Amino acid sequence: MDLLLEGFQTALTPQNLLFAVLGVLLGTAVGVLPGIGPAMTVALLLPVTYSVGPDSAIIMFAGIYYGGMYGGSTTSILLNTPGESSSVITAIEGNKMAKKGRAAQALATAAIGSFVAGTIGTVLLVLLTPTVADVVVKLGAPSYFAIMLLALFAVTAVLGSSKLRGFVALFLGLAVGLVGTTTGQARLTFDQPLLADGIDIVVVAVAIFAIGEALWVAAHLRRKPLEVIPVGQPWMSKADWGRSWKPWLRGTAFGFPFGALPAGGAEVPTFLSYVTERKLSKHPEEFGKGAIEGVAGPEAANNASAAGTLVPLLAIGLPTTATAAVILLAMQSYGIQPGPQLLDNEPGLVWALLASLFVANTLLLVLNLPLAPLWAKLLRIPRPYLYAGILFFASLGAYSVNFQAFDLGLLLAFGLLGLAMRRFGVPVLPLIIGVILGPRLEEQLTTALALSQGDVSTLWGEPVAIAVYVVMALLLGGMVLRGLRKPEPVAEAPQGGPESPESTETVEVGR
Amino acid sequence: MTATHTPPTAEETRPARLVDKAQYGLAAFLVVVGAYTLYDATTLEDGFADQPVQPYAVPYVVGAVLVLLGVLLAVATARGDVAEAEDGEDVDLSAGSDWRTVGLLTAVFVLNILLIDWLGWAITGALLFAGAAGVLGSRSHVRDLAIGAALSVGTWYGFYVGLGIPIPAGVLDGVL
Amino acid sequence: MTIVVGYTPDTYGRAALQHAEAEARERGERLVVVNATSGQSLVDKRFAPESDMAEVEARLADLDHAVRHEVVPDVADAVLKVAAEEQARLVVVGVRRRTPVGKLLLGSVAQRVILEAACPVLAVKPD
């Protein structure tokens, strides 16, 4: 408790409060803007971290993370264009509500639900992180190695519709992570002295998230403007409150655990929440036509899962979403290694971050409820400027790392890779996670084997490691079984196939 | 009314077995990257005595798996696997891809890379912004250049004064 | 003869349409309504929703009329092009008050139409 209060003291200094406000506003803005997400924004802002203090930067990024979630729901409701997969469900009922003239109520229940879920999620985060870190810190290198393998496996194979493409992305990332001379010998450096220190992950992240996305959008610009639904001040009637508060709490209960799991993400809990609310609602006939419960629940689940993803990030050093991965990069650029030791080494920073999450959450509610009509105006920015701006800031970010034109070349090369990945439906998250975790995986393996003097059996010599391998085997077995049940996956099947069994399965769980 | 029905029928009448030839390119890319990783691994020597994991161990695994994935992807492509291209908030997949714009944007970017050492960020940044905006369909080139120049000079000073990051000024050294 | 009107779903556009319609009815002329967007931003409030255009259509049902509702590279060029194609006798545009700085930043479709059209242009202000 004392530590948290100290954290609030750090988070509430005028300077850090300013960064929190900046983060929240920026996060909401990019959430609203088409084509820019929180991961891209944090990646573009990484250069800022070189000169601002770590606490200020991390506090700002936390604001962007939470703000981005909120902004995404605004466009889902007003435009029916869910920017991220996690707001797809919000768009279903939210946009219907808006079309019925209840945009203000939809925005209000999304905002207040996000606040409730974010606050509860952050409380859980505060309670859980030290406990998890205490457990993890006692684990040896073999267990740690196993957990990282599980995270890589889960992010690659469980998320996304095509496992093959997931692994393609992961192994490309691992290959990028090999570049450099960390082992004492030059690996994959093409005798290029500029590659001796490895490829800067900042450059890779900016390229994949920003350049790749900008080029991909440039190839497919929507030309016909969408119809935006005009919105006034968000507000809710008493009846709306009555119908919203239970879905908020249930959504939180779904969202947080899934976020905290290595491969949980926000899609499954938002979907589960939606199905549950449809079943429990007293107005099931309204579902599909704009039921407020269908906005309140998923939106709460979405934000609670965002809080949940910070548990593995802070306690184990495992990023499980794109934004978490980029926040991890920011921490690394300060020489801070997230992981079980983080709480002992940098207690001030962690508690400041946790406190700032409460601050960011409150700011979101206070600032954004009145500002909603203003955010809708952002959609009028001409796209040439928007995407030219992304290219501009991405180049600036990559160039300011070392002032090398060579880095800009890398940026373009990886940007084109990012474009190709989007074209071929290869997910980008496994690649980034592979680049980040690959070298650490090798390091843990080295540590484990050095301690055991080369005895490989040490890798399954710890109970936790065994448990993790069992989980992985079960996941793998499940995948194989599912593959067998569905013979001849030719032609159309790989498209819709892997997705539909998953969703039907989640429906069963929901019922 | 008929307009709303066109997209789905267009989807349905699409030949069921459509081989995405471009995907062979991705498969080939994977094989090449994997093969090079394997070749690179063979050039590595045994590590020091305190290195239980040889420097070439991980590259061998990664390279081999990449080659395997490339082959698997090629097989899947031949069997009719079609990529599910990423949809997005601002992406209209139904209209086909406009690769000319991408090519022009890449050209603008390459120009930026070639000129940045000589002209410096304050100039090439403005050109990058104006060029990209022009390629993306902006019609008012003077305004684009003005915004680009304001952004690039502004960020140059912002980084120099505000963040203490001295971005090389290039040809404008002494002017800025 | 033909009258071309640059329409936007706001008071300016409605004023222009009203005048153009009155003119066309009085003289029994053909009326072409142009509502276009460059499609550069995700949302363009000057691009009329389908429902709005349907209302316009319904209102002009008894007149010889045409509606051009399209995405074009440049809105002013589009109005001028339609005027040339139709060999318009008159182009009607709604004008708004805009500061010199605003004009520099946002440009003005009406101004370009007035300056570049080959035929007379009627600039209408809402009451």
CSV table of N, CA, C and O in Angstrom, one decimal, chain C residues 33-111:
chain,number,residue,atom,x,y,z
C,33,VAL,N,-27.6,18.1,-60.7
C,33,VAL,CA,-27.2,18.3,-59.4
C,33,VAL,C,-25.8,17.6,-59.2
C,33,VAL,O,-25.8,16.4,-59.5
C,34,VAL,N,-24.8,18.3,-58.8
C,34,VAL,CA,-23.5,17.6,-58.6
C,34,VAL,C,-23.1,17.6,-57.1
C,34,VAL,O,-23.1,18.7,-56.5
C,35,ASN,N,-22.9,16.4,-56.6
C,35,ASN,CA,-22.4,16.3,-55.2
C,35,ASN,C,-21.2,15.4,-55.3
C,35,ASN,O,-21.4,14.2,-55.6
C,36,ALA,N,-20.0,15.9,-55.0
C,36,ALA,CA,-18.8,15.1,-55.2
C,36,ALA,C,-17.9,15.2,-54.0
C,36,ALA,O,-18.1,16.1,-53.1
C,37,THR,N,-17.0,14.3,-53.8
C,37,THR,CA,-16.0,14.3,-52.8
C,37,THR,C,-14.7,13.8,-53.4
C,37,THR,O,-14.7,13.0,-54.3
C,38,SER,N,-13.6,14.3,-52.8
C,38,SER,CA,-12.3,13.8,-53.2
C,38,SER,C,-12.0,12.4,-52.5
C,38,SER,O,-11.1,11.7,-52.9
C,39,GLY,N,-12.9,12.1,-51.5
C,39,GLY,CA,-12.7,10.8,-50.8
C,39,GLY,C,-11.4,10.8,-50.1
C,39,GLY,O,-10.9,9.7,-49.7
C,40,GLN,N,-10.8,12.0,-49.8
C,40,GLN,CA,-9.5,12.0,-49.1
C,40,GLN,C,-9.6,11.7,-47.6
C,40,GLN,O,-8.7,11.3,-47.0
C,41,SER,N,-10.7,12.1,-47.0
C,41,SER,CA,-10.8,11.8,-45.6
C,41,SER,C,-11.9,10.8,-45.4
C,41,SER,O,-12.8,10.6,-46.2
C,42,LEU,N,-11.8,10.1,-44.2
C,42,LEU,CA,-12.7,9.0,-44.0
C,42,LEU,C,-14.1,9.5,-43.9
C,42,LEU,O,-15.0,8.8,-44.2
C,43,VAL,N,-14.3,10.7,-43.4
C,43,VAL,CA,-15.6,11.3,-43.3
C,43,VAL,C,-15.6,12.6,-44.0
C,43,VAL,O,-14.7,13.4,-43.8
C,44,ASP,N,-16.5,12.8,-44.9
C,44,ASP,CA,-16.6,14.1,-45.6
C,44,ASP,C,-18.1,14.6,-45.4
C,44,ASP,O,-19.0,14.1,-46.1
C,45,LYS,N,-18.3,15.6,-44.6
C,45,LYS,CA,-19.7,16.0,-44.3
C,45,LYS,C,-20.3,16.7,-45.5
C,45,LYS,O,-21.5,16.9,-45.5
C,46,ARG,N,-19.5,17.1,-46.4
C,46,ARG,CA,-20.1,17.7,-47.6
C,46,ARG,C,-20.5,16.8,-48.7
C,46,ARG,O,-21.0,17.1,-49.7
C,47,PHE,N,-20.2,15.5,-48.4
C,47,PHE,CA,-20.6,14.4,-49.3
C,47,PHE,C,-22.0,13.9,-48.8
C,47,PHE,O,-22.0,13.4,-47.7
C,48,ALA,N,-23.0,14.1,-49.6
C,48,ALA,CA,-24.3,13.8,-49.1
C,48,ALA,C,-24.6,12.3,-48.9
C,48,ALA,O,-24.1,11.5,-49.7
C,49,PRO,N,-25.2,11.9,-47.8
C,49,PRO,CA,-25.6,10.5,-47.7
C,49,PRO,C,-26.6,10.1,-48.8
C,49,PRO,O,-27.3,10.9,-49.3
C,50,GLU,N,-26.7,8.8,-49.0
C,50,GLU,CA,-27.6,8.3,-50.1
C,50,GLU,C,-29.0,8.8,-49.8
C,50,GLU,O,-29.8,9.2,-50.7
C,51,SER,N,-29.4,8.7,-48.5
C,51,SER,CA,-30.8,9.1,-48.2
C,51,SER,C,-31.1,10.6,-48.6
C,51,SER,O,-32.1,10.9,-49.1
C,52,ASP,N,-30.1,11.4,-48.4
C,52,ASP,CA,-30.2,12.8,-48.7
C,52,ASP,C,-30.4,13.0,-50.2
C,52,ASP,O,-31.2,13.7,-50.7
C,53,MET,N,-29.6,12.3,-51.0
C,53,MET,CA,-29.6,12.4,-52.4
C,53,MET,C,-31.0,11.9,-52.9
C,53,MET,O,-31.5,12.4,-53.9
C,54,ALA,N,-31.5,10.8,-52.2
C,54,ALA,CA,-32.8,10.3,-52.6
C,54,ALA,C,-33.9,11.4,-52.5
C,54,ALA,O,-34.8,11.5,-53.3
C,55,GLU,N,-33.8,12.1,-51.4
C,55,GLU,CA,-34.7,13.2,-51.1
C,55,GLU,C,-34.7,14.2,-52.3
C,55,GLU,O,-35.7,14.7,-52.8
C,56,VAL,N,-33.4,14.6,-52.6
C,56,VAL,CA,-33.2,15.6,-53.7
C,56,VAL,C,-33.9,15.1,-55.0
C,56,VAL,O,-34.6,15.8,-55.7
C,57,GLU,N,-33.6,13.8,-55.3
C,57,GLU,CA,-34.2,13.2,-56.5
C,57,GLU,C,-35.7,13.3,-56.5
C,57,GLU,O,-36.4,13.7,-57.5
C,58,ALA,N,-36.3,13.0,-55.3
C,58,ALA,CA,-37.8,12.9,-55.2
C,58,ALA,C,-38.3,14.3,-55.4
C,58,ALA,O,-39.3,14.5,-56.1
C,59,ARG,N,-37.6,15.3,-54.9
C,59,ARG,CA,-38.0,16.7,-55.0
C,59,ARG,C,-38.0,17.2,-56.5
C,59,ARG,O,-38.9,18.0,-56.9
C,60,LEU,N,-37.1,16.6,-57.2
C,60,LEU,CA,-36.9,17.1,-58.6
C,60,LEU,C,-37.6,16.2,-59.6
C,60,LEU,O,-37.5,16.3,-60.8
C,61,ALA,N,-38.4,15.2,-59.1
C,61,ALA,CA,-38.9,14.2,-59.9
C,61,ALA,C,-39.6,14.7,-61.2
C,61,ALA,O,-39.5,14.1,-62.2
C,62,ASP,N,-40.4,15.8,-61.0
C,62,ASP,CA,-41.2,16.2,-62.2
C,62,ASP,C,-40.3,17.1,-63.1
C,62,ASP,O,-40.9,17.6,-64.1
C,63,LEU,N,-39.1,17.3,-62.8
C,63,LEU,CA,-38.2,18.2,-63.7
C,63,LEU,C,-37.4,17.3,-64.6
C,63,LEU,O,-37.1,16.1,-64.2
C,64,ASP,N,-36.9,17.8,-65.7
C,64,ASP,CA,-35.8,17.1,-66.4
C,64,ASP,C,-34.5,17.3,-65.6
C,64,ASP,O,-34.0,18.4,-65.5
C,65,HIS,N,-34.1,16.2,-65.0
C,65,HIS,CA,-32.9,16.4,-64.1
C,65,HIS,C,-32.0,15.2,-64.2
C,65,HIS,O,-32.3,14.1,-64.7
C,66,ALA,N,-30.8,15.5,-63.6
C,66,ALA,CA,-29.8,14.4,-63.5
C,66,ALA,C,-29.0,14.6,-62.2
C,66,ALA,O,-28.9,15.8,-61.7
C,67,VAL,N,-28.6,13.6,-61.5
C,67,VAL,CA,-27.8,13.7,-60.3
C,67,VAL,C,-26.5,13.0,-60.4
C,67,VAL,O,-26.4,11.9,-60.9
C,68,ARG,N,-25.4,13.8,-60.2
C,68,ARG,CA,-24.1,13.2,-60.2
C,68,ARG,C,-23.6,13.2,-58.8
C,68,ARG,O,-23.3,14.2,-58.2
C,69,HIS,N,-23.5,12.0,-58.3
C,69,HIS,CA,-23.1,11.8,-56.9
C,69,HIS,C,-21.9,10.9,-56.9
C,69,HIS,O,-22.0,9.6,-57.0
C,70,GLU,N,-20.7,11.5,-56.9
C,70,GLU,CA,-19.5,10.6,-57.2
C,70,GLU,C,-18.2,11.0,-56.4
C,70,GLU,O,-18.1,12.1,-55.9
C,71,VAL,N,-17.3,10.1,-56.5
C,71,VAL,CA,-16.0,10.3,-55.9
C,71,VAL,C,-15.0,10.7,-57.0
C,71,VAL,O,-14.9,10.0,-58.0
C,72,VAL,N,-14.4,11.9,-56.9
C,72,VAL,CA,-13.6,12.4,-57.9
C,72,VAL,C,-12.3,12.9,-57.4
C,72,VAL,O,-12.1,13.1,-56.2
C,73,PRO,N,-11.2,13.1,-58.2
C,73,PRO,CA,-10.0,13.6,-57.7
C,73,PRO,C,-10.1,15.0,-57.1
C,73,PRO,O,-9.5,15.3,-56.1
C,74,ASP,N,-10.9,15.8,-57.7
C,74,ASP,CA,-11.0,17.2,-57.3
C,74,ASP,C,-12.5,17.7,-57.5
C,74,ASP,O,-13.0,17.6,-58.6
C,75,VAL,N,-13.1,18.3,-56.4
C,75,VAL,CA,-14.5,18.6,-56.4
C,75,VAL,C,-14.7,19.8,-57.4
C,75,VAL,O,-15.7,19.7,-58.2
C,76,ALA,N,-13.9,20.8,-57.4
C,76,ALA,CA,-14.1,22.0,-58.3
C,76,ALA,C,-14.0,21.6,-59.7
C,76,ALA,O,-14.9,21.9,-60.6
C,77,ASP,N,-13.0,20.7,-60.0
C,77,ASP,CA,-12.9,20.2,-61.4
C,77,ASP,C,-14.1,19.5,-61.8
C,77,ASP,O,-14.5,19.5,-63.0
C,78,ALA,N,-14.6,18.7,-60.9
C,78,ALA,CA,-15.8,17.9,-61.2
C,78,ALA,C,-17.0,18.7,-61.6
C,78,ALA,O,-17.6,18.5,-62.6
C,79,VAL,N,-17.2,19.8,-60.8
C,79,VAL,CA,-18.3,20.7,-61.2
C,79,VAL,C,-18.1,21.4,-62.5
C,79,VAL,O,-19.0,21.4,-63.4
C,80,LEU,N,-16.9,21.8,-62.8
C,80,LEU,CA,-16.5,22.4,-64.0
C,80,LEU,C,-16.7,21.5,-65.2
C,80,LEU,O,-17.2,21.9,-66.3
C,81,LYS,N,-16.3,20.2,-65.0
C,81,LYS,CA,-16.3,19.2,-66.0
C,81,LYS,C,-17.8,19.0,-66.4
C,81,LYS,O,-18.1,18.9,-67.6
C,82,VAL,N,-18.7,18.8,-65.4
C,82,VAL,CA,-20.1,18.6,-65.7
C,82,VAL,C,-20.7,19.8,-66.4
C,82,VAL,O,-21.4,19.6,-67.4
C,83,ALA,N,-20.3,21.0,-66.0
C,83,ALA,CA,-20.8,22.2,-66.7
C,83,ALA,C,-20.4,22.2,-68.1
C,83,ALA,O,-21.2,22.5,-69.0
C,84,ALA,N,-19.1,21.8,-68.4
C,84,ALA,CA,-18.7,21.8,-69.8
C,84,ALA,C,-19.4,20.7,-70.6
C,84,ALA,O,-19.9,21.0,-71.7
C,85,GLU,N,-19.5,19.5,-70.0
C,85,GLU,CA,-20.2,18.4,-70.7
C,85,GLU,C,-21.6,18.8,-71.1
C,85,GLU,O,-22.1,18.5,-72.2
C,86,GLU,N,-22.3,19.4,-70.1
C,86,GLU,CA,-23.7,19.7,-70.3
C,86,GLU,C,-23.9,21.0,-71.1
C,86,GLU,O,-25.1,21.4,-71.3
C,87,GLN,N,-22.8,21.6,-71.4
C,87,GLN,CA,-22.9,23.0,-72.0
C,87,GLN,C,-23.8,23.9,-71.3
C,87,GLN,O,-24.8,24.4,-71.8
C,88,ALA,N,-23.6,24.0,-70.0
C,88,ALA,CA,-24.5,24.6,-69.1
C,88,ALA,C,-24.6,26.1,-69.4
C,88,ALA,O,-23.7,26.8,-69.8
C,89,ARG,N,-25.8,26.6,-69.2
C,89,ARG,CA,-26.1,28.0,-69.4
C,89,ARG,C,-25.7,28.8,-68.1
C,89,ARG,O,-25.2,29.9,-68.1
C,90,LEU,N,-25.8,28.0,-67.0
C,90,LEU,CA,-25.6,28.7,-65.7
C,90,LEU,C,-25.1,27.6,-64.7
C,90,LEU,O,-25.6,26.5,-64.7
C,91,VAL,N,-24.2,28.1,-63.8
C,91,VAL,CA,-23.7,27.2,-62.7
C,91,VAL,C,-24.1,27.9,-61.4
C,91,VAL,O,-23.9,29.1,-61.3
C,92,VAL,N,-24.8,27.2,-60.5
C,92,VAL,CA,-25.1,27.7,-59.2
C,92,VAL,C,-24.3,27.1,-58.1
C,92,VAL,O,-24.2,25.9,-58.0
C,93,VAL,N,-23.7,28.0,-57.3
C,93,VAL,CA,-22.9,27.4,-56.1
C,93,VAL,C,-23.3,28.2,-54.9
C,93,VAL,O,-23.8,29.3,-54.9
C,94,GLY,N,-23.2,27.5,-53.7
C,94,GLY,CA,-23.4,28.2,-52.5
C,94,GLY,C,-22.1,28.7,-52.0
C,94,GLY,O,-21.1,28.0,-52.2
C,95,VAL,N,-22.1,29.9,-51.4
C,95,VAL,CA,-20.8,30.4,-50.9
C,95,VAL,C,-20.9,30.7,-49.4
C,95,VAL,O,-22.0,31.0,-48.9
C,96,ARG,N,-19.8,30.5,-48.8
C,96,ARG,CA,-19.8,30.7,-47.3
C,96,ARG,C,-18.8,31.8,-47.0
C,96,ARG,O,-17.8,32.0,-47.8
C,97,ARG,N,-18.9,32.4,-45.9
C,97,ARG,CA,-17.9,33.4,-45.5
C,97,ARG,C,-16.7,32.7,-45.0
C,97,ARG,O,-16.8,31.8,-44.1
C,98,ARG,N,-15.6,33.0,-45.5
C,98,ARG,CA,-14.3,32.4,-45.0
C,98,ARG,C,-13.2,33.4,-44.9
C,98,ARG,O,-13.1,34.2,-45.8
C,99,THR,N,-12.5,33.4,-43.8
C,99,THR,CA,-11.4,34.3,-43.6
C,99,THR,C,-10.3,34.1,-44.7
C,99,THR,O,-10.2,32.9,-45.2
C,100,PRO,N,-9.5,35.1,-44.9
C,100,PRO,CA,-8.4,34.8,-45.9
C,100,PRO,C,-7.5,33.6,-45.5
C,100,PRO,O,-7.1,32.9,-46.4
C,101,VAL,N,-7.2,33.5,-44.2
C,101,VAL,CA,-6.4,32.4,-43.8
C,101,VAL,C,-7.1,31.1,-44.0
C,101,VAL,O,-6.5,30.1,-44.5
C,102,GLY,N,-8.4,31.1,-43.7
C,102,GLY,CA,-9.1,29.8,-43.9
C,102,GLY,C,-9.2,29.4,-45.4
C,102,GLY,O,-9.1,28.3,-45.7
C,103,LYS,N,-9.2,30.5,-46.2
C,103,LYS,CA,-9.3,30.2,-47.7
C,103,LYS,C,-7.9,29.6,-48.1
C,103,LYS,O,-7.9,28.7,-48.9
C,104,LEU,N,-6.9,30.1,-47.5
C,104,LEU,CA,-5.5,29.6,-47.9
C,104,LEU,C,-5.4,28.2,-47.5
C,104,LEU,O,-4.9,27.3,-48.2
C,105,LEU,N,-5.9,27.9,-46.3
C,105,LEU,CA,-5.7,26.5,-45.7
C,105,LEU,C,-6.7,25.5,-46.4
C,105,LEU,O,-6.3,24.4,-46.7
C,106,LEU,N,-7.9,25.9,-46.5
C,106,LEU,CA,-8.9,25.0,-46.9
C,106,LEU,C,-9.3,25.1,-48.4
C,106,LEU,O,-9.9,24.2,-48.9
C,107,GLY,N,-8.9,26.2,-49.0
C,107,GLY,CA,-9.2,26.4,-50.4
C,107,GLY,C,-10.7,26.6,-50.5
C,107,GLY,O,-11.4,26.6,-49.5
C,108,SER,N,-11.2,26.9,-51.7
C,108,SER,CA,-12.6,27.2,-51.9
C,108,SER,C,-13.0,26.7,-53.2
C,108,SER,O,-12.5,27.1,-54.2
C,109,VAL,N,-14.0,25.7,-53.1
C,109,VAL,CA,-14.5,25.1,-54.3
C,109,VAL,C,-15.3,26.2,-55.1
C,109,VAL,O,-15.1,26.4,-56.3
C,110,ALA,N,-16.1,27.0,-54.4
C,110,ALA,CA,-16.9,28.0,-55.0
C,110,ALA,C,-16.0,29.0,-55.8
C,110,ALA,O,-16.3,29.4,-56.9
C,111,GLN,N,-15.0,29.4,-55.1
C,111,GLN,CA,-14.1,30.4,-55.7
C,111,GLN,C,-13.5,29.9,-57.0
C,111,GLN,O,-13.5,30.6,-58.0
